PDB file of C-alpha atoms in Angstrom:
ATOM      1  CA  UNK A  12       0.000   0.000   0.000  1.00 59.00           C
ATOM      2  CA  UNK A  13       2.890   2.313   0.792  1.00 57.00           C
ATOM      3  CA  UNK A  14       4.371   1.799  -2.683  1.00 55.00           C
ATOM      4  CA  UNK A  15       1.016   2.694  -4.253  1.00 51.00           C
ATOM      5  CA  UNK A  16       0.890   5.958  -2.288  1.00 47.00           C
ATOM      6  CA  UNK A  17       4.418   6.894  -3.402  1.00 46.00           C
ATOM      7  CA  UNK A  18       3.541   6.049  -7.012  1.00 46.00           C
ATOM      8  CA  UNK A  19       0.367   8.165  -6.857  1.00 45.00           C
ATOM      9  CA  UNK A  20       2.235  11.132  -5.368  1.00 45.00           C
ATOM     10  CA  UNK A  21       4.966  10.818  -8.011  1.00 43.00           C
ATOM     11  CA  UNK A  22       2.404  10.773 -10.849  1.00 46.00           C
ATOM     12  CA  UNK A  23       0.452  13.672  -9.327  1.00 44.00           C
ATOM     13  CA  UNK A  24       3.487  15.934  -8.990  1.00 43.00           C
ATOM     14  CA  UNK A  25       4.827  14.987 -12.421  1.00 47.00           C
ATOM     15  CA  UNK A  26       1.503  15.870 -14.094  1.00 48.00           C
ATOM     16  CA  UNK A  27       1.060  19.095 -12.174  1.00 51.00           C
ATOM     17  CA  UNK A  28       4.628  20.217 -12.884  1.00 64.00           C
ATOM     18  CA  UNK A  29       4.158  19.472 -16.586  1.00 70.00           C
ATOM     19  CA  UNK A  30       0.950  21.510 -16.557  1.00 81.00           C
ATOM     20  CA  UNK A  31       2.619  24.451 -14.856  1.00 79.00           C
ATOM     21  CA  UNK A  32       5.513  24.334 -17.326  1.00 82.00           C
ATOM     22  CA  UNK A  33       3.042  24.474 -20.231  1.00 88.00           C
ATOM     23  CA  UNK A  34       1.093  27.326 -18.631  1.00 86.00           C
ATOM     24  CA  UNK A  35       4.223  29.331 -17.822  1.00 86.00           C
ATOM     25  CA  UNK A  36       6.183  28.828 -21.061  1.00 90.00           C
ATOM     26  CA  UNK A  37       3.145  29.684 -23.172  1.00 91.00           C
ATOM     27  CA  UNK A  38       1.780  32.325 -20.797  1.00 90.00           C
ATOM     28  CA  UNK A  39      -1.680  30.719 -20.738  1.00 91.00           C
ATOM     29  CA  UNK A  40      -4.467  31.963 -18.539  1.00 90.00           C
ATOM     30  CA  UNK A  41      -6.334  29.470 -16.355  1.00 90.00           C
ATOM     31  CA  UNK A  42      -9.299  29.616 -18.737  1.00 92.00           C
ATOM     32  CA  UNK A  43      -7.104  28.940 -21.781  1.00 93.00           C
ATOM     33  CA  UNK A  44      -5.410  26.024 -20.057  1.00 92.00           C
ATOM     34  CA  UNK A  45      -8.790  24.549 -19.025  1.00 90.00           C
ATOM     35  CA  UNK A  46      -9.815  24.511 -22.693  1.00 92.00           C
ATOM     36  CA  UNK A  47      -6.952  22.196 -23.643  1.00 92.00           C
ATOM     37  CA  UNK A  48      -6.277  20.222 -20.471  1.00 87.00           C
ATOM     38  CA  UNK A  49      -8.966  17.647 -21.232  1.00 87.00           C
ATOM     39  CA  UNK A  50      -7.437  16.931 -24.657  1.00 90.00           C
ATOM     40  CA  UNK A  51      -4.615  14.571 -23.680  1.00 88.00           C
ATOM     41  CA  UNK A  52      -3.130  14.355 -27.167  1.00 90.00           C
ATOM     42  CA  UNK A  53      -2.847  18.164 -27.373  1.00 92.00           C
ATOM     43  CA  UNK A  54      -1.153  18.343 -23.971  1.00 91.00           C
ATOM     44  CA  UNK A  55       1.223  15.582 -25.029  1.00 91.00           C
ATOM     45  CA  UNK A  56       2.104  17.351 -28.308  1.00 92.00           C
ATOM     46  CA  UNK A  57       2.569  20.705 -26.578  1.00 94.00           C
ATOM     47  CA  UNK A  58       4.772  19.177 -23.876  1.00 91.00           C
ATOM     48  CA  UNK A  59       6.805  17.181 -26.400  1.00 92.00           C
ATOM     49  CA  UNK A  60       7.209  20.254 -28.604  1.00 92.00           C
ATOM     50  CA  UNK A  61       8.381  22.451 -25.734  1.00 92.00           C
ATOM     51  CA  UNK A  62      10.861  19.783 -24.643  1.00 91.00           C
ATOM     52  CA  UNK A  63      12.228  19.493 -28.201  1.00 91.00           C
ATOM     53  CA  UNK A  64      12.913  23.144 -28.977  1.00 89.00           C
ATOM     54  CA  UNK A  65       9.775  24.166 -30.837  1.00 91.00           C
ATOM     55  CA  UNK A  66       9.510  27.909 -30.354  1.00 91.00           C
ATOM     56  CA  UNK A  67       6.747  28.719 -27.858  1.00 93.00           C
ATOM     57  CA  UNK A  68       5.482  31.468 -30.201  1.00 92.00           C
ATOM     58  CA  UNK A  69       4.717  28.841 -32.871  1.00 92.00           C
ATOM     59  CA  UNK A  70       2.771  26.714 -30.401  1.00 94.00           C
ATOM     60  CA  UNK A  71       1.027  29.744 -28.965  1.00 94.00           C
ATOM     61  CA  UNK A  72      -0.048  30.834 -32.463  1.00 93.00           C
ATOM     62  CA  UNK A  73      -1.787  27.479 -33.024  1.00 94.00           C
ATOM     63  CA  UNK A  74      -3.438  27.568 -29.604  1.00 96.00           C
ATOM     64  CA  UNK A  75      -4.644  31.138 -30.124  1.00 95.00           C
ATOM     65  CA  UNK A  76      -6.340  30.102 -33.360  1.00 93.00           C
ATOM     66  CA  UNK A  77      -7.975  27.206 -31.526  1.00 95.00           C
ATOM     67  CA  UNK A  78      -9.222  29.544 -28.792  1.00 95.00           C
ATOM     68  CA  UNK A  79     -10.763  31.748 -31.503  1.00 95.00           C
ATOM     69  CA  UNK A  80     -12.555  28.664 -32.914  1.00 93.00           C
ATOM     70  CA  UNK A  81     -10.527  28.786 -36.117  1.00 92.00           C
ATOM     71  CA  UNK A  82      -9.400  25.163 -35.644  1.00 91.00           C
ATOM     72  CA  UNK A  83     -11.224  22.046 -34.576  1.00 91.00           C
ATOM     73  CA  UNK A  84      -9.535  19.739 -32.066  1.00 92.00           C
ATOM     74  CA  UNK A  85      -8.377  17.486 -34.906  1.00 90.00           C
ATOM     75  CA  UNK A  86      -6.981  20.393 -36.894  1.00 91.00           C
ATOM     76  CA  UNK A  87      -5.179  21.683 -33.805  1.00 93.00           C
ATOM     77  CA  UNK A  88      -3.562  18.280 -33.277  1.00 93.00           C
ATOM     78  CA  UNK A  89      -2.496  18.070 -36.928  1.00 89.00           C
ATOM     79  CA  UNK A  90      -1.012  21.573 -36.939  1.00 91.00           C
ATOM     80  CA  UNK A  91       0.794  21.059 -33.637  1.00 93.00           C
ATOM     81  CA  UNK A  92       2.242  17.855 -35.072  1.00 90.00           C
ATOM     82  CA  UNK A  93       3.340  19.805 -38.154  1.00 88.00           C
ATOM     83  CA  UNK A  94       5.026  22.389 -35.937  1.00 90.00           C
ATOM     84  CA  UNK A  95       6.843  19.564 -34.149  1.00 90.00           C
ATOM     85  CA  UNK A  96       7.922  17.820 -37.343  1.00 87.00           C
ATOM     86  CA  UNK A  97       9.221  21.029 -38.940  1.00 86.00           C
ATOM     87  CA  UNK A  98      10.667  22.476 -35.718  1.00 87.00           C
ATOM     88  CA  UNK A  99      14.136  22.962 -37.216  1.00 85.00           C
ATOM     89  CA  UNK A 100      12.913  24.971 -40.224  1.00 81.00           C
ATOM     90  CA  UNK A 101      13.577  28.590 -39.368  1.00 77.00           C
ATOM     91  CA  UNK A 102      11.112  30.407 -41.635  1.00 74.00           C
ATOM     92  CA  UNK A 103       8.428  27.793 -42.077  1.00 76.00           C
ATOM     93  CA  UNK A 104       4.898  29.127 -42.212  1.00 80.00           C
ATOM     94  CA  UNK A 105       2.028  26.810 -43.092  1.00 79.00           C
ATOM     95  CA  UNK A 106      -1.696  27.106 -42.653  1.00 83.00           C
ATOM     96  CA  UNK A 107      -4.873  25.236 -43.462  1.00 79.00           C
ATOM     97  CA  UNK A 108      -6.239  25.889 -46.928  1.00 75.00           C
ATOM     98  CA  UNK A 109      -9.997  25.953 -46.628  1.00 76.00           C
ATOM     99  CA  UNK A 110     -10.456  27.018 -50.260  1.00 78.00           C
ATOM    100  CA  UNK A 111      -9.922  23.455 -51.478  1.00 73.00           C
ATOM    101  CA  UNK A 112     -13.196  21.597 -51.799  1.00 74.00           C
ATOM    102  CA  UNK A 113     -13.375  18.018 -50.530  1.00 66.00           C
ATOM    103  CA  UNK A 114     -12.245  15.679 -53.266  1.00 66.00           C
ATOM    104  CA  UNK A 115     -10.027  18.285 -54.954  1.00 67.00           C
ATOM    105  CA  UNK A 116      -7.114  18.018 -52.558  1.00 61.00           C
ATOM    106  CA  UNK A 117      -4.597  15.216 -52.258  1.00 60.00           C
ATOM    107  CA  UNK A 118      -6.067  12.138 -50.654  1.00 62.00           C
ATOM    108  CA  UNK A 119      -3.891   9.396 -49.192  1.00 63.00           C
ATOM    109  CA  UNK A 120      -5.795   6.165 -48.750  1.00 65.00           C
ATOM    110  CA  UNK A 121      -2.826   3.990 -47.959  1.00 69.00           C
ATOM    111  CA  UNK A 122       0.904   3.527 -47.907  1.00 71.00           C
ATOM    112  CA  UNK A 123       1.118   3.352 -51.713  1.00 75.00           C
ATOM    113  CA  UNK A 124      -0.501   6.789 -52.071  1.00 70.00           C
ATOM    114  CA  UNK A 125       1.868   8.187 -49.457  1.00 68.00           C
ATOM    115  CA  UNK A 126       4.865   6.702 -51.277  1.00 75.00           C
ATOM    116  CA  UNK A 127       3.712   8.209 -54.587  1.00 75.00           C
ATOM    117  CA  UNK A 128       3.303  11.597 -52.920  1.00 70.00           C
ATOM    118  CA  UNK A 129       6.760  11.502 -51.300  1.00 73.00           C
ATOM    119  CA  UNK A 130       8.350  10.311 -54.552  1.00 74.00           C
ATOM    120  CA  UNK A 131       6.753  13.218 -56.445  1.00 71.00           C
ATOM    121  CA  UNK A 132       7.919  15.734 -53.820  1.00 67.00           C
ATOM    122  CA  UNK A 133      11.453  14.376 -53.953  1.00 69.00           C
ATOM    123  CA  UNK A 134      11.489  14.345 -57.752  1.00 65.00           C
ATOM    124  CA  UNK A 135      10.223  17.944 -57.969  1.00 61.00           C
ATOM    125  CA  UNK A 136      12.510  19.377 -55.316  1.00 61.00           C
ATOM    126  CA  UNK A 137      15.724  17.391 -55.648  1.00 62.00           C
ATOM    127  CA  UNK A 138      16.040  16.674 -59.380  1.00 58.00           C
ATOM    128  CA  UNK A 139      16.475  12.945 -58.833  1.00 53.00           C
ATOM    129  CA  UNK A 140      16.715  10.691 -61.888  1.00 58.00           C
ATOM    130  CA  UNK A 141      15.336   7.201 -61.635  1.00 56.00           C
ATOM    131  CA  UNK A 142      17.149   4.340 -63.339  1.00 60.00           C
ATOM    132  CA  UNK A 143      14.921   1.493 -64.443  1.00 59.00           C
ATOM    133  CA  UNK A 144      16.735  -1.787 -64.820  1.00 64.00           C
ATOM    134  CA  UNK A 145      15.474  -4.334 -67.285  1.00 62.00           C
ATOM    135  CA  UNK A 146      15.188  -7.705 -65.588  1.00 63.00           C
ATOM    136  CA  UNK A 147      15.495  -9.580 -68.924  1.00 66.00           C
ATOM    137  CA  UNK A 148      19.134  -8.632 -69.516  1.00 57.00           C
TER     138      UNK A 148
END
């Protein structure tokens, strides 16, 4: 029973310290923090981003848009993940494009579609030539 109490106290203090770090680094009000604290995946992404050198201003920008109802929870998660993935790009600026109608944008239904997309991006940006070998030679 004693071990359980120590474990509970350790978890409690770890969670509360993580919450206070998020609130302080991003300068969130109590109301703003309450809006995101029930979304575990957002808290995880924010914490991971702050611990891996994503600029707080980039995270704060995404949260501010969420607070203004410009993003849904899913969009917020996707954009926070994008900020994390591209954290080392100095002048990166990306935003949702709501002008694209459903069905007109790129749709990835599986790994093959993702591979085709990545191959096209690499071919366009890196001038890579593909060599096709004939298996009959």
